[in-house]
Amino acid sequence: MKKMFSVILGGVVLAAVLGGCGGKAGAGKAGSAGEVYVYNWGEYIDEEVISMFEEETGIKVVYDMFETNEDMYPVIEAGGRTYDVVCPSDYMIQKMVENNMLAELNFDNIPNVSQIDPEYMERSRSFDPENKFSVPYCWGTVGILYNTGMVAPEDVPTRWSDLWDEKFSGEILMQDSVRDAFMVALKSLGYSMNSVDNAELEEARDLLIRQKPLVQAYVIDQVRDKMIGGEAAIGVIYSGEMLYIQEEVEAQGLDYELEYVIPEEGTNVWIDSWVIPSNAKNKENAEAWINFMCRPDIAKMNFEYITYPTPNKGAFDLLDEDLRNNKAVFPDIESLDNCEVFQYLGDQVDSVYNNLWKEVKSN
């Protein structure tokens, strides 16, 4: 949901560029070391990286794309098409672990995991308690984007509760996503965004219903372009959009800035990670792929292409100082103290959230 790009859906195959993963150039003729079937979000990798992987390892890549975690899950569950390595989000990884759908990783084949900042391995324990099944690929936060030309300095939003301020009536963009919308409401009430308490969820529903008259639109992809175009004053957005937004504001010579705030009540810190399905046919090749993705120069290439923050400390050190100091893209760890990672709450609780969200949207 957070990949704000046009995507070709999961059944479409990206042409298998010649190549392989993690070895040295000239390791073998392309395709001589077998295959690896990769399932990833649309536009979530630099395609040149696929070619480099194939050329260096001789492993042929067959690359398919999905649009949401919920599209991906039944494909892996059904097993009609077998994938060797997949990139789900935190809560979906937890669901896959609980349903015995993932294989334990052999980290002897993934020495570059040492390049992942221990902070993100630790955060991954909320959905992969022993770090057995996943390796972080990208991460980010959800926050408030505001237009400096439309929001007075004294009115700059610093809390989720500011999204209920009537001075912003008709100028607010909310995420059209059940968990993201309820995260905003639950956090503003001081509750966990992973709440399973019916009273808390109903209170959050009522708060979202009260907010509706102030909301210009519930959007996903459009929030970025609407904010750049000056169509709204504030909006809920993923931090990975910030680098693109900053570049567009400069390129268009706009007379206002778009600033990003992580609200004081805390927010969602999401992590997308590489995992290997339990029915993978090419597990060692999948581990070679993960190892390659953890190589600092490769992680840097992927960051520069997709602009979502990398958890790879080696890649981070390779970035320009201005990028490393860009707090909208790479916030200080201390600012994430009140933040949480989404957890899988069970199908029954998911139904509760979905039904309450329908009430919000239909009210």
Short mmCIF file of N, CA and C in Angstrom, two decimals, residues 134-221:
data_model
loop_
_atom_site.label_atom_id
_atom_site.label_comp_id
_atom_site.label_asym_id
_atom_site.label_seq_id
_atom_site.Cartn_x
_atom_site.Cartn_y
_atom_site.Cartn_z
N SER A 134 13.66 -13.61 8.51
CA SER A 134 13.59 -12.41 7.68
C SER A 134 14.85 -11.55 7.80
N VAL A 135 15.11 -10.80 6.73
CA VAL A 135 16.20 -9.83 6.69
C VAL A 135 15.64 -8.51 6.16
N PRO A 136 15.72 -7.41 6.92
CA PRO A 136 15.15 -6.12 6.49
C PRO A 136 15.72 -5.64 5.16
N TYR A 137 14.81 -5.08 4.34
CA TYR A 137 15.16 -4.56 3.02
C TYR A 137 14.96 -3.04 2.97
N CYS A 138 13.78 -2.57 3.40
CA CYS A 138 13.49 -1.15 3.45
C CYS A 138 12.63 -0.88 4.67
N TRP A 139 12.60 0.39 5.08
CA TRP A 139 11.78 0.75 6.23
C TRP A 139 11.31 2.19 6.05
N GLY A 140 10.47 2.62 6.96
CA GLY A 140 10.01 4.00 6.89
C GLY A 140 9.02 4.30 8.00
N THR A 141 8.51 5.51 7.97
CA THR A 141 7.52 5.94 8.95
C THR A 141 6.31 6.51 8.22
N VAL A 142 5.25 6.76 8.98
CA VAL A 142 4.08 7.47 8.48
C VAL A 142 3.97 8.75 9.29
N GLY A 143 3.79 9.87 8.60
CA GLY A 143 3.73 11.14 9.30
C GLY A 143 2.81 12.13 8.63
N ILE A 144 2.94 13.39 9.04
CA ILE A 144 2.11 14.47 8.51
C ILE A 144 2.97 15.35 7.60
N LEU A 145 2.50 15.56 6.39
CA LEU A 145 3.13 16.48 5.44
C LEU A 145 2.30 17.77 5.44
N TYR A 146 2.99 18.92 5.56
CA TYR A 146 2.24 20.17 5.54
C TYR A 146 2.89 21.18 4.60
N ASN A 147 2.05 22.06 4.08
CA ASN A 147 2.45 23.07 3.12
C ASN A 147 2.74 24.38 3.86
N THR A 148 3.99 24.84 3.79
CA THR A 148 4.37 26.04 4.54
C THR A 148 3.68 27.30 4.02
N GLY A 149 3.16 27.25 2.79
CA GLY A 149 2.45 28.40 2.25
C GLY A 149 0.99 28.45 2.67
N MET A 150 0.49 27.35 3.21
CA MET A 150 -0.92 27.27 3.60
C MET A 150 -1.10 27.11 5.10
N VAL A 151 -0.02 26.81 5.80
CA VAL A 151 -0.09 26.60 7.25
C VAL A 151 0.79 27.65 7.93
N ALA A 152 0.19 28.47 8.77
CA ALA A 152 0.94 29.49 9.49
C ALA A 152 1.92 28.85 10.47
N PRO A 153 3.05 29.50 10.74
CA PRO A 153 4.06 28.92 11.65
C PRO A 153 3.48 28.48 12.99
N GLU A 154 2.54 29.27 13.52
CA GLU A 154 1.97 28.92 14.82
C GLU A 154 0.99 27.75 14.73
N ASP A 155 0.61 27.36 13.51
CA ASP A 155 -0.35 26.27 13.33
C ASP A 155 0.28 24.98 12.81
N VAL A 156 1.62 24.94 12.74
CA VAL A 156 2.30 23.75 12.23
C VAL A 156 1.87 22.52 13.04
N PRO A 157 1.39 21.48 12.37
CA PRO A 157 0.94 20.29 13.10
C PRO A 157 2.12 19.54 13.73
N THR A 158 1.95 19.17 14.97
CA THR A 158 2.97 18.39 15.68
C THR A 158 2.39 17.11 16.27
N ARG A 159 1.05 17.00 16.25
CA ARG A 159 0.37 15.85 16.84
C ARG A 159 -0.69 15.33 15.87
N TRP A 160 -1.00 14.04 15.99
CA TRP A 160 -2.09 13.49 15.18
C TRP A 160 -3.39 14.22 15.48
N SER A 161 -3.57 14.64 16.71
CA SER A 161 -4.82 15.30 17.09
C SER A 161 -5.02 16.61 16.32
N ASP A 162 -3.96 17.18 15.74
CA ASP A 162 -4.10 18.39 14.93
C ASP A 162 -4.93 18.14 13.67
N LEU A 163 -5.06 16.88 13.27
CA LEU A 163 -5.87 16.55 12.10
C LEU A 163 -7.36 16.66 12.38
N TRP A 164 -7.71 17.02 13.61
CA TRP A 164 -9.11 17.27 13.98
C TRP A 164 -9.35 18.77 14.21
N ASP A 165 -8.37 19.60 13.89
CA ASP A 165 -8.48 21.03 14.10
C ASP A 165 -9.33 21.64 12.97
N GLU A 166 -10.40 22.33 13.34
CA GLU A 166 -11.33 22.87 12.35
C GLU A 166 -10.70 23.92 11.45
N LYS A 167 -9.57 24.49 11.86
CA LYS A 167 -8.92 25.48 10.98
C LYS A 167 -8.42 24.84 9.69
N PHE A 168 -8.29 23.50 9.69
CA PHE A 168 -7.85 22.80 8.49
C PHE A 168 -9.01 22.15 7.73
N SER A 169 -10.22 22.56 8.04
CA SER A 169 -11.40 21.97 7.40
C SER A 169 -11.30 22.03 5.87
N GLY A 170 -11.49 20.89 5.24
CA GLY A 170 -11.42 20.80 3.78
C GLY A 170 -10.03 20.78 3.21
N GLU A 171 -9.01 20.79 4.09
CA GLU A 171 -7.61 20.85 3.64
C GLU A 171 -6.80 19.64 4.11
N ILE A 172 -7.50 18.58 4.54
CA ILE A 172 -6.82 17.42 5.11
C ILE A 172 -6.95 16.23 4.18
N LEU A 173 -5.83 15.56 3.92
CA LEU A 173 -5.82 14.30 3.17
C LEU A 173 -5.50 13.16 4.13
N MET A 174 -6.40 12.18 4.19
CA MET A 174 -6.20 11.00 5.03
C MET A 174 -5.91 9.79 4.17
N GLN A 175 -5.18 8.83 4.73
CA GLN A 175 -4.90 7.59 4.02
C GLN A 175 -6.16 6.73 3.93
N ASP A 176 -6.45 6.26 2.74
CA ASP A 176 -7.61 5.39 2.51
C ASP A 176 -7.20 3.95 2.78
N SER A 177 -6.87 3.68 4.04
CA SER A 177 -6.34 2.38 4.47
C SER A 177 -6.79 2.14 5.90
N VAL A 178 -7.41 0.99 6.14
CA VAL A 178 -8.00 0.73 7.45
C VAL A 178 -6.97 0.81 8.57
N ARG A 179 -5.84 0.12 8.46
CA ARG A 179 -4.87 0.11 9.55
C ARG A 179 -4.21 1.48 9.71
N ASP A 180 -3.91 2.17 8.61
CA ASP A 180 -3.28 3.48 8.72
C ASP A 180 -4.24 4.50 9.33
N ALA A 181 -5.48 4.48 8.90
CA ALA A 181 -6.45 5.42 9.45
C ALA A 181 -6.67 5.17 10.93
N PHE A 182 -6.83 3.90 11.31
CA PHE A 182 -7.04 3.59 12.72
C PHE A 182 -5.77 3.85 13.53
N MET A 183 -4.60 3.70 12.92
CA MET A 183 -3.36 4.05 13.61
C MET A 183 -3.39 5.51 14.04
N VAL A 184 -3.78 6.40 13.11
CA VAL A 184 -3.84 7.83 13.41
C VAL A 184 -4.78 8.09 14.58
N ALA A 185 -5.96 7.49 14.53
CA ALA A 185 -6.96 7.72 15.58
C ALA A 185 -6.52 7.11 16.90
N LEU A 186 -6.05 5.87 16.87
CA LEU A 186 -5.64 5.20 18.11
C LEU A 186 -4.48 5.92 18.77
N LYS A 187 -3.48 6.33 17.98
CA LYS A 187 -2.34 7.04 18.55
C LYS A 187 -2.76 8.39 19.13
N SER A 188 -3.68 9.07 18.46
CA SER A 188 -4.13 10.37 18.97
C SER A 188 -4.86 10.22 20.30
N LEU A 189 -5.44 9.03 20.53
CA LEU A 189 -6.14 8.75 21.78
C LEU A 189 -5.22 8.19 22.86
N GLY A 190 -3.96 7.95 22.49
CA GLY A 190 -3.00 7.41 23.45
C GLY A 190 -2.99 5.91 23.54
N TYR A 191 -3.60 5.24 22.54
CA TYR A 191 -3.66 3.78 22.54
C TYR A 191 -2.63 3.19 21.58
N SER A 192 -2.40 1.91 21.71
CA SER A 192 -1.52 1.21 20.77
C SER A 192 -2.20 1.09 19.42
N MET A 193 -1.42 1.24 18.35
CA MET A 193 -1.98 1.07 17.02
C MET A 193 -2.27 -0.40 16.72
N ASN A 194 -1.84 -1.29 17.61
CA ASN A 194 -2.15 -2.72 17.49
C ASN A 194 -3.23 -3.14 18.49
N SER A 195 -4.06 -2.19 18.90
CA SER A 195 -5.08 -2.47 19.90
C SER A 195 -6.05 -3.55 19.41
N VAL A 196 -6.44 -4.41 20.34
CA VAL A 196 -7.48 -5.41 20.08
C VAL A 196 -8.66 -5.21 21.03
N ASP A 197 -8.65 -4.08 21.73
CA ASP A 197 -9.70 -3.77 22.70
C ASP A 197 -10.90 -3.16 21.98
N ASN A 198 -12.04 -3.81 22.06
CA ASN A 198 -13.22 -3.35 21.32
C ASN A 198 -13.62 -1.93 21.69
N ALA A 199 -13.54 -1.59 22.98
CA ALA A 199 -13.92 -0.24 23.40
C ALA A 199 -12.99 0.80 22.79
N GLU A 200 -11.68 0.52 22.76
CA GLU A 200 -10.73 1.44 22.16
C GLU A 200 -10.97 1.58 20.66
N LEU A 201 -11.24 0.46 20.00
CA LEU A 201 -11.47 0.50 18.55
C LEU A 201 -12.75 1.27 18.21
N GLU A 202 -13.77 1.11 19.03
CA GLU A 202 -15.01 1.84 18.79
C GLU A 202 -14.81 3.33 19.05
N GLU A 203 -14.00 3.66 20.04
CA GLU A 203 -13.69 5.07 20.29
C GLU A 203 -12.93 5.67 19.12
N ALA A 204 -12.00 4.89 18.56
CA ALA A 204 -11.25 5.35 17.39
C ALA A 204 -12.18 5.52 16.19
N ARG A 205 -13.11 4.58 16.01
CA ARG A 205 -14.10 4.71 14.93
C ARG A 205 -14.89 6.01 15.06
N ASP A 206 -15.38 6.27 16.26
CA ASP A 206 -16.17 7.49 16.49
C ASP A 206 -15.35 8.74 16.22
N LEU A 207 -14.07 8.70 16.58
CA LEU A 207 -13.20 9.85 16.34
C LEU A 207 -13.02 10.07 14.83
N LEU A 208 -12.85 9.00 14.07
CA LEU A 208 -12.70 9.11 12.62
C LEU A 208 -13.98 9.63 11.97
N ILE A 209 -15.12 9.22 12.50
CA ILE A 209 -16.38 9.71 11.97
C ILE A 209 -16.52 11.21 12.23
N ARG A 210 -16.09 11.66 13.42
CA ARG A 210 -16.14 13.09 13.73
C ARG A 210 -15.21 13.90 12.83
N GLN A 211 -14.13 13.26 12.38
CA GLN A 211 -13.16 13.95 11.53
C GLN A 211 -13.65 14.11 10.09
N LYS A 212 -14.54 13.23 9.64
CA LYS A 212 -14.91 13.18 8.23
C LYS A 212 -15.29 14.52 7.60
N PRO A 213 -16.07 15.37 8.30
CA PRO A 213 -16.43 16.65 7.66
C PRO A 213 -15.23 17.56 7.37
N LEU A 214 -14.10 17.31 8.04
CA LEU A 214 -12.91 18.12 7.84
C LEU A 214 -12.02 17.59 6.72
N VAL A 215 -12.24 16.34 6.31
CA VAL A 215 -11.36 15.66 5.36
C VAL A 215 -11.74 16.00 3.92
N GLN A 216 -10.74 16.45 3.17
CA GLN A 216 -10.96 16.72 1.75
C GLN A 216 -11.12 15.43 0.97
N ALA A 217 -10.25 14.44 1.26
CA ALA A 217 -10.30 13.18 0.53
C ALA A 217 -9.53 12.10 1.28
N TYR A 218 -9.96 10.86 1.08
CA TYR A 218 -9.23 9.68 1.53
C TYR A 218 -8.49 9.15 0.31
N VAL A 219 -7.16 9.15 0.37
CA VAL A 219 -6.36 8.85 -0.82
C VAL A 219 -5.21 7.91 -0.45
N ILE A 220 -4.58 7.38 -1.47
CA ILE A 220 -3.35 6.61 -1.27
C ILE A 220 -2.28 7.25 -2.17
N ASP A 221 -2.26 6.87 -3.43
CA ASP A 221 -1.23 7.38 -4.33
C ASP A 221 -1.31 8.90 -4.52
#
